[in-house]
Amino acid sequence: MESNGKMKEKMEDSDNETNRNSNAHDPDIASDSEGKISRQPSQSSCYATEDDEDLANIQLGPKMTIKEHLEKDKDDESLRRWKEQLLGSVDASAVEENQEPDVKIISLTILSPERPDLMLPIPESGNPKGLWFTLKEGSRYRLRFSVKISNDIVCGLKYINTVWKTGIKVDSSKQMLGTFSPQAEPYTHVMEEETTPSGIFARGSYSARTKFVDDDNKCYLEINYTFDIQKDWPST
């Protein structure tokens, strides 16, 4: 009969072999030259950019005018009704076919149940001078956009926002706003509710960049600005 020491050594060797076989199939685990196991950052980390790479590889179809959109698949009743609903009261014959879609962000408004609506002026340059607005820490708020669409259909309009504090990126978000047809009245879009961070480390000045881009990666507005998070809302 084997001694207890030898049996223990065999059991440890068996466990180590099992761990090595298991780790060989785990892409997040690597071993160094001494056989020590270390866990690597997962590829599904929140910092990964696979989505952006996938979007960049999408092959978009040829650009078509409003008239061409209406003519295509005109025998398909459901598609025809969907296109008519999308275009609404747009007179396709009145739209110049050689014009690019025109997207104008008319207004940006901060909505919070704790204070009156705060409408933010958008300068012609897209870059407000000085502090653009101040938020109260721990407060709930939404963003509301008013967008005017002219000339042609805009496909896949997106809102992209990046925030830095002391030069370090602390937040990045992207939201699809939708596909819009030209119309006389502006569209209004309200974002989902968010809550500002709170605490001594959350207070202070931030820099941010907001962009509105479409599926062709055409940018219609880029705003570079600064804002503060403080204990209270600024006095009006």
PDB file of C-alpha atoms in Angstrom:
ATOM      1  CA  MET A   1       0.000   0.000   0.000  1.00  0.00           C
ATOM      2  CA  GLU A   2       1.278   3.452  -0.922  1.00  0.00           C
ATOM      3  CA  SER A   3       2.159   5.848   1.836  1.00  0.00           C
ATOM      4  CA  ASN A   4      -0.075   8.836   2.593  1.00  0.00           C
ATOM      5  CA  GLY A   5       2.644  11.208   1.278  1.00  0.00           C
ATOM      6  CA  LYS A   6       2.802   9.531  -2.130  1.00  0.00           C
ATOM      7  CA  MET A   7      -0.987   9.394  -2.420  1.00  0.00           C
ATOM      8  CA  LYS A   8      -1.179  13.158  -1.662  1.00  0.00           C
ATOM      9  CA  GLU A   9       1.448  13.887  -4.339  1.00  0.00           C
ATOM     10  CA  LYS A  10      -0.514  11.915  -6.951  1.00  0.00           C
ATOM     11  CA  MET A  11      -3.745  13.696  -6.068  1.00  0.00           C
ATOM     12  CA  GLU A  12      -2.026  17.126  -6.433  1.00  0.00           C
ATOM     13  CA  ASP A  13      -0.522  16.108  -9.793  1.00  0.00           C
ATOM     14  CA  SER A  14      -3.985  15.017 -10.986  1.00  0.00           C
ATOM     15  CA  ASP A  15      -5.568  18.333  -9.895  1.00  0.00           C
ATOM     16  CA  ASN A  16      -2.851  20.351 -11.619  1.00  0.00           C
ATOM     17  CA  GLU A  17      -3.311  18.404 -14.861  1.00  0.00           C
ATOM     18  CA  THR A  18      -7.082  19.029 -14.726  1.00  0.00           C
ATOM     19  CA  ASN A  19      -6.545  22.775 -14.187  1.00  0.00           C
ATOM     20  CA  ARG A  20      -4.101  22.966 -17.098  1.00  0.00           C
ATOM     21  CA  ASN A  21      -6.569  21.240 -19.436  1.00  0.00           C
ATOM     22  CA  SER A  22      -9.394  23.546 -18.293  1.00  0.00           C
ATOM     23  CA  ASN A  23      -7.296  26.706 -18.633  1.00  0.00           C
ATOM     24  CA  ALA A  24      -6.185  25.764 -22.136  1.00  0.00           C
ATOM     25  CA  HIS A  25      -9.752  26.374 -23.296  1.00  0.00           C
ATOM     26  CA  ASP A  26     -10.227  29.674 -21.432  1.00  0.00           C
ATOM     27  CA  PRO A  27      -9.116  32.627 -23.636  1.00  0.00           C
ATOM     28  CA  ASP A  28      -9.047  34.928 -20.599  1.00  0.00           C
ATOM     29  CA  ILE A  29      -6.395  32.859 -18.776  1.00  0.00           C
ATOM     30  CA  ALA A  30      -2.695  32.704 -19.643  1.00  0.00           C
ATOM     31  CA  SER A  31       0.328  31.107 -17.973  1.00  0.00           C
ATOM     32  CA  ASP A  32       3.823  32.524 -17.754  1.00  0.00           C
ATOM     33  CA  SER A  33       7.135  30.715 -18.224  1.00  0.00           C
ATOM     34  CA  GLU A  34       7.070  29.507 -14.605  1.00  0.00           C
ATOM     35  CA  GLY A  35       3.646  27.972 -14.970  1.00  0.00           C
ATOM     36  CA  LYS A  36       1.854  30.618 -12.910  1.00  0.00           C
ATOM     37  CA  ILE A  37      -1.700  31.340 -13.979  1.00  0.00           C
ATOM     38  CA  SER A  38      -2.883  34.912 -14.537  1.00  0.00           C
ATOM     39  CA  ARG A  39      -6.275  36.148 -15.750  1.00  0.00           C
ATOM     40  CA  GLN A  40      -6.205  38.476 -18.734  1.00  0.00           C
ATOM     41  CA  PRO A  41      -8.755  41.271 -19.379  1.00  0.00           C
ATOM     42  CA  SER A  42     -11.833  39.839 -21.049  1.00  0.00           C
ATOM     43  CA  GLN A  43     -12.520  40.776 -24.664  1.00  0.00           C
ATOM     44  CA  SER A  44     -16.098  41.545 -23.628  1.00  0.00           C
ATOM     45  CA  SER A  45     -14.879  44.387 -21.418  1.00  0.00           C
ATOM     46  CA  CYS A  46     -16.857  47.624 -21.413  1.00  0.00           C
ATOM     47  CA  TYR A  47     -13.830  49.224 -23.076  1.00  0.00           C
ATOM     48  CA  ALA A  48     -13.981  46.955 -26.128  1.00  0.00           C
ATOM     49  CA  THR A  49     -14.754  48.497 -29.494  1.00  0.00           C
ATOM     50  CA  GLU A  50     -15.964  45.485 -31.484  1.00  0.00           C
ATOM     51  CA  ASP A  51     -19.296  47.195 -32.148  1.00  0.00           C
ATOM     52  CA  ASP A  52     -17.563  50.162 -33.773  1.00  0.00           C
ATOM     53  CA  GLU A  53     -15.445  47.821 -35.886  1.00  0.00           C
ATOM     54  CA  ASP A  54     -18.542  45.894 -36.986  1.00  0.00           C
ATOM     55  CA  LEU A  55     -20.281  49.135 -37.922  1.00  0.00           C
ATOM     56  CA  ALA A  56     -17.266  50.222 -39.933  1.00  0.00           C
ATOM     57  CA  ASN A  57     -17.387  46.963 -41.921  1.00  0.00           C
ATOM     58  CA  ILE A  58     -21.047  47.303 -42.887  1.00  0.00           C
ATOM     59  CA  GLN A  59     -21.459  47.799 -46.626  1.00  0.00           C
ATOM     60  CA  LEU A  60     -24.186  50.360 -47.254  1.00  0.00           C
ATOM     61  CA  GLY A  61     -26.335  50.257 -50.379  1.00  0.00           C
ATOM     62  CA  PRO A  62     -26.368  52.977 -53.028  1.00  0.00           C
ATOM     63  CA  LYS A  63     -27.897  56.322 -52.103  1.00  0.00           C
ATOM     64  CA  MET A  64     -31.377  56.909 -53.557  1.00  0.00           C
ATOM     65  CA  THR A  65     -33.573  59.977 -53.875  1.00  0.00           C
ATOM     66  CA  ILE A  66     -37.008  60.193 -52.279  1.00  0.00           C
ATOM     67  CA  LYS A  67     -38.641  59.514 -55.649  1.00  0.00           C
ATOM     68  CA  GLU A  68     -36.488  56.422 -56.119  1.00  0.00           C
ATOM     69  CA  HIS A  69     -37.412  55.205 -52.632  1.00  0.00           C
ATOM     70  CA  LEU A  70     -41.091  55.527 -53.492  1.00  0.00           C
ATOM     71  CA  GLU A  71     -40.714  53.802 -56.873  1.00  0.00           C
ATOM     72  CA  LYS A  72     -38.751  50.874 -55.479  1.00  0.00           C
ATOM     73  CA  ASP A  73     -40.933  47.951 -54.349  1.00  0.00           C
ATOM     74  CA  LYS A  74     -44.048  49.965 -55.212  1.00  0.00           C
ATOM     75  CA  ASP A  75     -45.933  46.727 -55.876  1.00  0.00           C
ATOM     76  CA  ASP A  76     -45.372  45.609 -52.272  1.00  0.00           C
ATOM     77  CA  GLU A  77     -48.375  47.029 -50.416  1.00  0.00           C
ATOM     78  CA  SER A  78     -46.871  46.811 -46.919  1.00  0.00           C
ATOM     79  CA  LEU A  79     -43.598  48.467 -47.971  1.00  0.00           C
ATOM     80  CA  ARG A  80     -45.439  51.179 -49.875  1.00  0.00           C
ATOM     81  CA  ARG A  81     -47.568  52.045 -46.835  1.00  0.00           C
ATOM     82  CA  TRP A  82     -44.508  52.034 -44.556  1.00  0.00           C
ATOM     83  CA  LYS A  83     -42.666  54.451 -46.872  1.00  0.00           C
ATOM     84  CA  GLU A  84     -45.690  56.719 -47.115  1.00  0.00           C
ATOM     85  CA  GLN A  85     -45.956  56.732 -43.334  1.00  0.00           C
ATOM     86  CA  LEU A  86     -42.236  57.551 -43.021  1.00  0.00           C
ATOM     87  CA  LEU A  87     -42.427  60.390 -45.531  1.00  0.00           C
ATOM     88  CA  GLY A  88     -45.705  61.735 -44.182  1.00  0.00           C
ATOM     89  CA  SER A  89     -46.808  64.855 -46.020  1.00  0.00           C
ATOM     90  CA  VAL A  90     -43.536  65.354 -47.901  1.00  0.00           C
ATOM     91  CA  ASP A  91     -44.039  66.327 -51.542  1.00  0.00           C
ATOM     92  CA  ALA A  92     -41.370  64.273 -53.307  1.00  0.00           C
ATOM     93  CA  SER A  93     -41.657  66.350 -56.477  1.00  0.00           C
ATOM     94  CA  ALA A  94     -40.883  69.531 -54.510  1.00  0.00           C
ATOM     95  CA  VAL A  95     -37.625  68.189 -53.109  1.00  0.00           C
ATOM     96  CA  GLU A  96     -34.525  68.791 -55.180  1.00  0.00           C
ATOM     97  CA  GLU A  97     -33.037  65.402 -55.909  1.00  0.00           C
ATOM     98  CA  ASN A  98     -29.438  66.577 -55.991  1.00  0.00           C
ATOM     99  CA  GLN A  99     -29.470  67.986 -52.451  1.00  0.00           C
ATOM    100  CA  GLU A 100     -27.916  66.253 -49.467  1.00  0.00           C
ATOM    101  CA  PRO A 101     -30.041  65.754 -46.339  1.00  0.00           C
ATOM    102  CA  ASP A 102     -29.858  68.738 -44.021  1.00  0.00           C
ATOM    103  CA  VAL A 103     -30.017  68.083 -40.273  1.00  0.00           C
ATOM    104  CA  LYS A 104     -30.179  71.046 -37.941  1.00  0.00           C
ATOM    105  CA  ILE A 105     -30.220  70.640 -34.179  1.00  0.00           C
ATOM    106  CA  ILE A 106     -32.508  73.482 -33.174  1.00  0.00           C
ATOM    107  CA  SER A 107     -32.337  73.114 -29.409  1.00  0.00           C
ATOM    108  CA  LEU A 108     -30.973  71.016 -26.549  1.00  0.00           C
ATOM    109  CA  THR A 109     -32.873  71.072 -23.271  1.00  0.00           C
ATOM    110  CA  ILE A 110     -32.110  69.544 -19.856  1.00  0.00           C
ATOM    111  CA  LEU A 111     -35.282  68.269 -18.162  1.00  0.00           C
ATOM    112  CA  SER A 112     -35.285  67.583 -14.424  1.00  0.00           C
ATOM    113  CA  PRO A 113     -38.160  67.236 -11.945  1.00  0.00           C
ATOM    114  CA  GLU A 114     -36.088  69.289  -9.498  1.00  0.00           C
ATOM    115  CA  ARG A 115     -35.912  72.505 -11.522  1.00  0.00           C
ATOM    116  CA  PRO A 116     -37.392  74.382 -14.502  1.00  0.00           C
ATOM    117  CA  ASP A 117     -36.349  73.192 -17.958  1.00  0.00           C
ATOM    118  CA  LEU A 118     -32.909  74.437 -18.951  1.00  0.00           C
ATOM    119  CA  MET A 119     -32.640  75.232 -22.681  1.00  0.00           C
ATOM    120  CA  LEU A 120     -29.040  75.356 -23.896  1.00  0.00           C
ATOM    121  CA  PRO A 121     -28.126  77.835 -26.635  1.00  0.00           C
ATOM    122  CA  ILE A 122     -26.210  76.280 -29.542  1.00  0.00           C
ATOM    123  CA  PRO A 123     -23.600  78.670 -30.956  1.00  0.00           C
ATOM    124  CA  GLU A 124     -22.913  78.752 -34.686  1.00  0.00           C
ATOM    125  CA  SER A 125     -19.406  77.409 -34.119  1.00  0.00           C
ATOM    126  CA  GLY A 126     -20.742  74.466 -32.130  1.00  0.00           C
ATOM    127  CA  ASN A 127     -18.363  75.228 -29.266  1.00  0.00           C
ATOM    128  CA  PRO A 128     -19.861  77.204 -26.362  1.00  0.00           C
ATOM    129  CA  LYS A 129     -17.450  79.563 -24.651  1.00  0.00           C
ATOM    130  CA  GLY A 130     -16.853  78.975 -20.973  1.00  0.00           C
ATOM    131  CA  LEU A 131     -19.103  76.875 -18.736  1.00  0.00           C
ATOM    132  CA  TRP A 132     -22.166  75.645 -20.663  1.00  0.00           C
ATOM    133  CA  PHE A 133     -24.291  74.357 -17.750  1.00  0.00           C
ATOM    134  CA  THR A 134     -24.174  73.026 -14.181  1.00  0.00           C
ATOM    135  CA  LEU A 135     -25.864  69.877 -12.862  1.00  0.00           C
ATOM    136  CA  LYS A 136     -26.680  69.012  -9.267  1.00  0.00           C
ATOM    137  CA  GLU A 137     -25.009  65.877  -7.937  1.00  0.00           C
ATOM    138  CA  GLY A 138     -27.332  62.864  -7.567  1.00  0.00           C
ATOM    139  CA  SER A 139     -30.069  64.530  -9.634  1.00  0.00           C
ATOM    140  CA  ARG A 140     -32.319  62.825 -12.198  1.00  0.00           C
ATOM    141  CA  TYR A 141     -32.449  64.385 -15.650  1.00  0.00           C
ATOM    142  CA  ARG A 142     -33.239  63.797 -19.325  1.00  0.00           C
ATOM    143  CA  LEU A 143     -32.038  65.405 -22.536  1.00  0.00           C
ATOM    144  CA  ARG A 144     -34.500  66.627 -25.164  1.00  0.00           C
ATOM    145  CA  PHE A 145     -33.498  67.410 -28.749  1.00  0.00           C
ATOM    146  CA  SER A 146     -35.407  69.338 -31.385  1.00  0.00           C
ATOM    147  CA  VAL A 147     -34.166  68.346 -34.853  1.00  0.00           C
ATOM    148  CA  LYS A 148     -35.160  69.818 -38.220  1.00  0.00           C
ATOM    149  CA  ILE A 149     -34.768  67.506 -41.250  1.00  0.00           C
ATOM    150  CA  SER A 150     -34.770  68.931 -44.783  1.00  0.00           C
ATOM    151  CA  ASN A 151     -34.146  67.806 -48.371  1.00  0.00           C
ATOM    152  CA  ASP A 152     -33.833  64.035 -47.961  1.00  0.00           C
ATOM    153  CA  ILE A 153     -34.253  61.029 -45.684  1.00  0.00           C
ATOM    154  CA  VAL A 154     -31.628  60.697 -42.938  1.00  0.00           C
ATOM    155  CA  CYS A 155     -30.865  57.076 -42.083  1.00  0.00           C
ATOM    156  CA  GLY A 156     -29.654  55.972 -38.672  1.00  0.00           C
ATOM    157  CA  LEU A 157     -29.151  59.306 -36.928  1.00  0.00           C
ATOM    158  CA  LYS A 158     -27.134  58.684 -33.761  1.00  0.00           C
ATOM    159  CA  TYR A 159     -26.277  60.672 -30.642  1.00  0.00           C
ATOM    160  CA  ILE A 160     -22.698  60.089 -29.415  1.00  0.00           C
ATOM    161  CA  ASN A 161     -21.434  61.609 -26.175  1.00  0.00           C
ATOM    162  CA  THR A 162     -18.012  61.357 -24.491  1.00  0.00           C
ATOM    163  CA  VAL A 163     -17.086  62.897 -21.121  1.00  0.00           C
ATOM    164  CA  TRP A 164     -13.668  63.511 -19.526  1.00  0.00           C
ATOM    165  CA  LYS A 165     -12.632  64.629 -16.040  1.00  0.00           C
ATOM    166  CA  THR A 166      -9.080  65.889 -15.540  1.00  0.00           C
ATOM    167  CA  GLY A 167      -8.164  64.396 -18.909  1.00  0.00           C
ATOM    168  CA  ILE A 168      -9.484  60.885 -18.126  1.00  0.00           C
ATOM    169  CA  LYS A 169     -12.472  59.492 -20.006  1.00  0.00           C
ATOM    170  CA  VAL A 170     -15.187  58.759 -17.449  1.00  0.00           C
ATOM    171  CA  ASP A 171     -18.219  58.133 -19.654  1.00  0.00           C
ATOM    172  CA  SER A 172     -19.060  57.264 -23.254  1.00  0.00           C
ATOM    173  CA  SER A 173     -22.523  56.647 -24.667  1.00  0.00           C
ATOM    174  CA  LYS A 174     -24.167  56.140 -28.029  1.00  0.00           C
ATOM    175  CA  GLN A 175     -27.882  56.066 -28.778  1.00  0.00           C
ATOM    176  CA  MET A 176     -29.734  55.499 -32.014  1.00  0.00           C
ATOM    177  CA  LEU A 177     -32.301  58.241 -32.575  1.00  0.00           C
ATOM    178  CA  GLY A 178     -33.807  56.734 -35.731  1.00  0.00           C
ATOM    179  CA  THR A 179     -34.465  57.338 -39.419  1.00  0.00           C
ATOM    180  CA  PHE A 180     -36.191  60.596 -40.341  1.00  0.00           C
ATOM    181  CA  SER A 181     -37.818  62.004 -43.447  1.00  0.00           C
ATOM    182  CA  PRO A 182     -37.877  65.732 -44.258  1.00  0.00           C
ATOM    183  CA  GLN A 183     -40.816  67.666 -42.875  1.00  0.00           C
ATOM    184  CA  ALA A 184     -41.764  71.241 -42.085  1.00  0.00           C
ATOM    185  CA  GLU A 185     -42.023  70.749 -38.319  1.00  0.00           C
ATOM    186  CA  PRO A 186     -38.997  69.706 -36.233  1.00  0.00           C
ATOM    187  CA  TYR A 187     -38.804  66.288 -34.605  1.00  0.00           C
ATOM    188  CA  THR A 188     -38.531  66.040 -30.819  1.00  0.00           C
ATOM    189  CA  HIS A 189     -36.614  63.237 -29.146  1.00  0.00           C
ATOM    190  CA  VAL A 190     -36.325  62.693 -25.376  1.00  0.00           C
ATOM    191  CA  MET A 191     -33.503  60.538 -24.046  1.00  0.00           C
ATOM    192  CA  GLU A 192     -33.812  58.006 -21.247  1.00  0.00           C
ATOM    193  CA  GLU A 193     -33.519  59.300 -17.697  1.00  0.00           C
ATOM    194  CA  GLU A 194     -30.048  59.414 -16.140  1.00  0.00           C
ATOM    195  CA  THR A 195     -28.713  60.276 -12.684  1.00  0.00           C
ATOM    196  CA  THR A 196     -25.637  62.427 -12.115  1.00  0.00           C
ATOM    197  CA  PRO A 197     -22.890  60.939  -9.922  1.00  0.00           C
ATOM    198  CA  SER A 198     -22.568  62.219  -6.379  1.00  0.00           C
ATOM    199  CA  GLY A 199     -19.868  62.596  -3.752  1.00  0.00           C
ATOM    200  CA  ILE A 200     -16.778  64.688  -3.302  1.00  0.00           C
ATOM    201  CA  PHE A 201     -14.924  62.974  -6.159  1.00  0.00           C
ATOM    202  CA  ALA A 202     -17.836  63.474  -8.568  1.00  0.00           C
ATOM    203  CA  ARG A 203     -18.013  67.230  -8.060  1.00  0.00           C
ATOM    204  CA  GLY A 204     -15.983  69.519 -10.259  1.00  0.00           C
ATOM    205  CA  SER A 205     -15.494  70.449 -13.904  1.00  0.00           C
ATOM    206  CA  TYR A 206     -15.896  68.119 -16.868  1.00  0.00           C
ATOM    207  CA  SER A 207     -15.193  68.437 -20.577  1.00  0.00           C
ATOM    208  CA  ALA A 208     -17.377  66.697 -23.146  1.00  0.00           C
ATOM    209  CA  ARG A 209     -17.969  66.188 -26.850  1.00  0.00           C
ATOM    210  CA  THR A 210     -21.401  65.526 -28.342  1.00  0.00           C
ATOM    211  CA  LYS A 211     -21.884  64.478 -31.969  1.00  0.00           C
ATOM    212  CA  PHE A 212     -24.856  63.746 -34.203  1.00  0.00           C
ATOM    213  CA  VAL A 213     -23.917  61.391 -37.057  1.00  0.00           C
ATOM    214  CA  ASP A 214     -25.794  59.196 -39.541  1.00  0.00           C
ATOM    215  CA  ASP A 215     -25.204  55.719 -40.982  1.00  0.00           C
ATOM    216  CA  ASP A 216     -22.746  57.183 -43.498  1.00  0.00           C
ATOM    217  CA  ASN A 217     -20.768  58.607 -40.553  1.00  0.00           C
ATOM    218  CA  LYS A 218     -21.621  62.113 -41.721  1.00  0.00           C
ATOM    219  CA  CYS A 219     -21.470  64.509 -38.769  1.00  0.00           C
ATOM    220  CA  TYR A 220     -24.207  67.152 -38.639  1.00  0.00           C
ATOM    221  CA  LEU A 221     -23.182  68.753 -35.355  1.00  0.00           C
ATOM    222  CA  GLU A 222     -20.208  68.457 -33.029  1.00  0.00           C
ATOM    223  CA  ILE A 223     -20.233  70.354 -29.742  1.00  0.00           C
ATOM    224  CA  ASN A 224     -17.179  70.605 -27.494  1.00  0.00           C
ATOM    225  CA  TYR A 225     -18.032  72.071 -24.109  1.00  0.00           C
ATOM    226  CA  THR A 226     -17.458  72.111 -20.360  1.00  0.00           C
ATOM    227  CA  PHE A 227     -19.939  71.606 -17.529  1.00  0.00           C
ATOM    228  CA  ASP A 228     -19.892  71.318 -13.745  1.00  0.00           C
ATOM    229  CA  ILE A 229     -21.389  68.953 -11.187  1.00  0.00           C
ATOM    230  CA  GLN A 230     -21.950  70.725  -7.860  1.00  0.00           C
ATOM    231  CA  LYS A 231     -23.821  70.204  -4.576  1.00  0.00           C
ATOM    232  CA  ASP A 232     -26.796  72.258  -5.729  1.00  0.00           C
ATOM    233  CA  TRP A 233     -28.362  73.653  -8.853  1.00  0.00           C
ATOM    234  CA  PRO A 234     -27.098  77.127  -9.735  1.00  0.00           C
ATOM    235  CA  SER A 235     -29.310  79.992  -8.613  1.00  0.00           C
ATOM    236  CA  THR A 236     -31.435  81.376 -11.435  1.00  0.00           C
TER     237      THR A 236
END
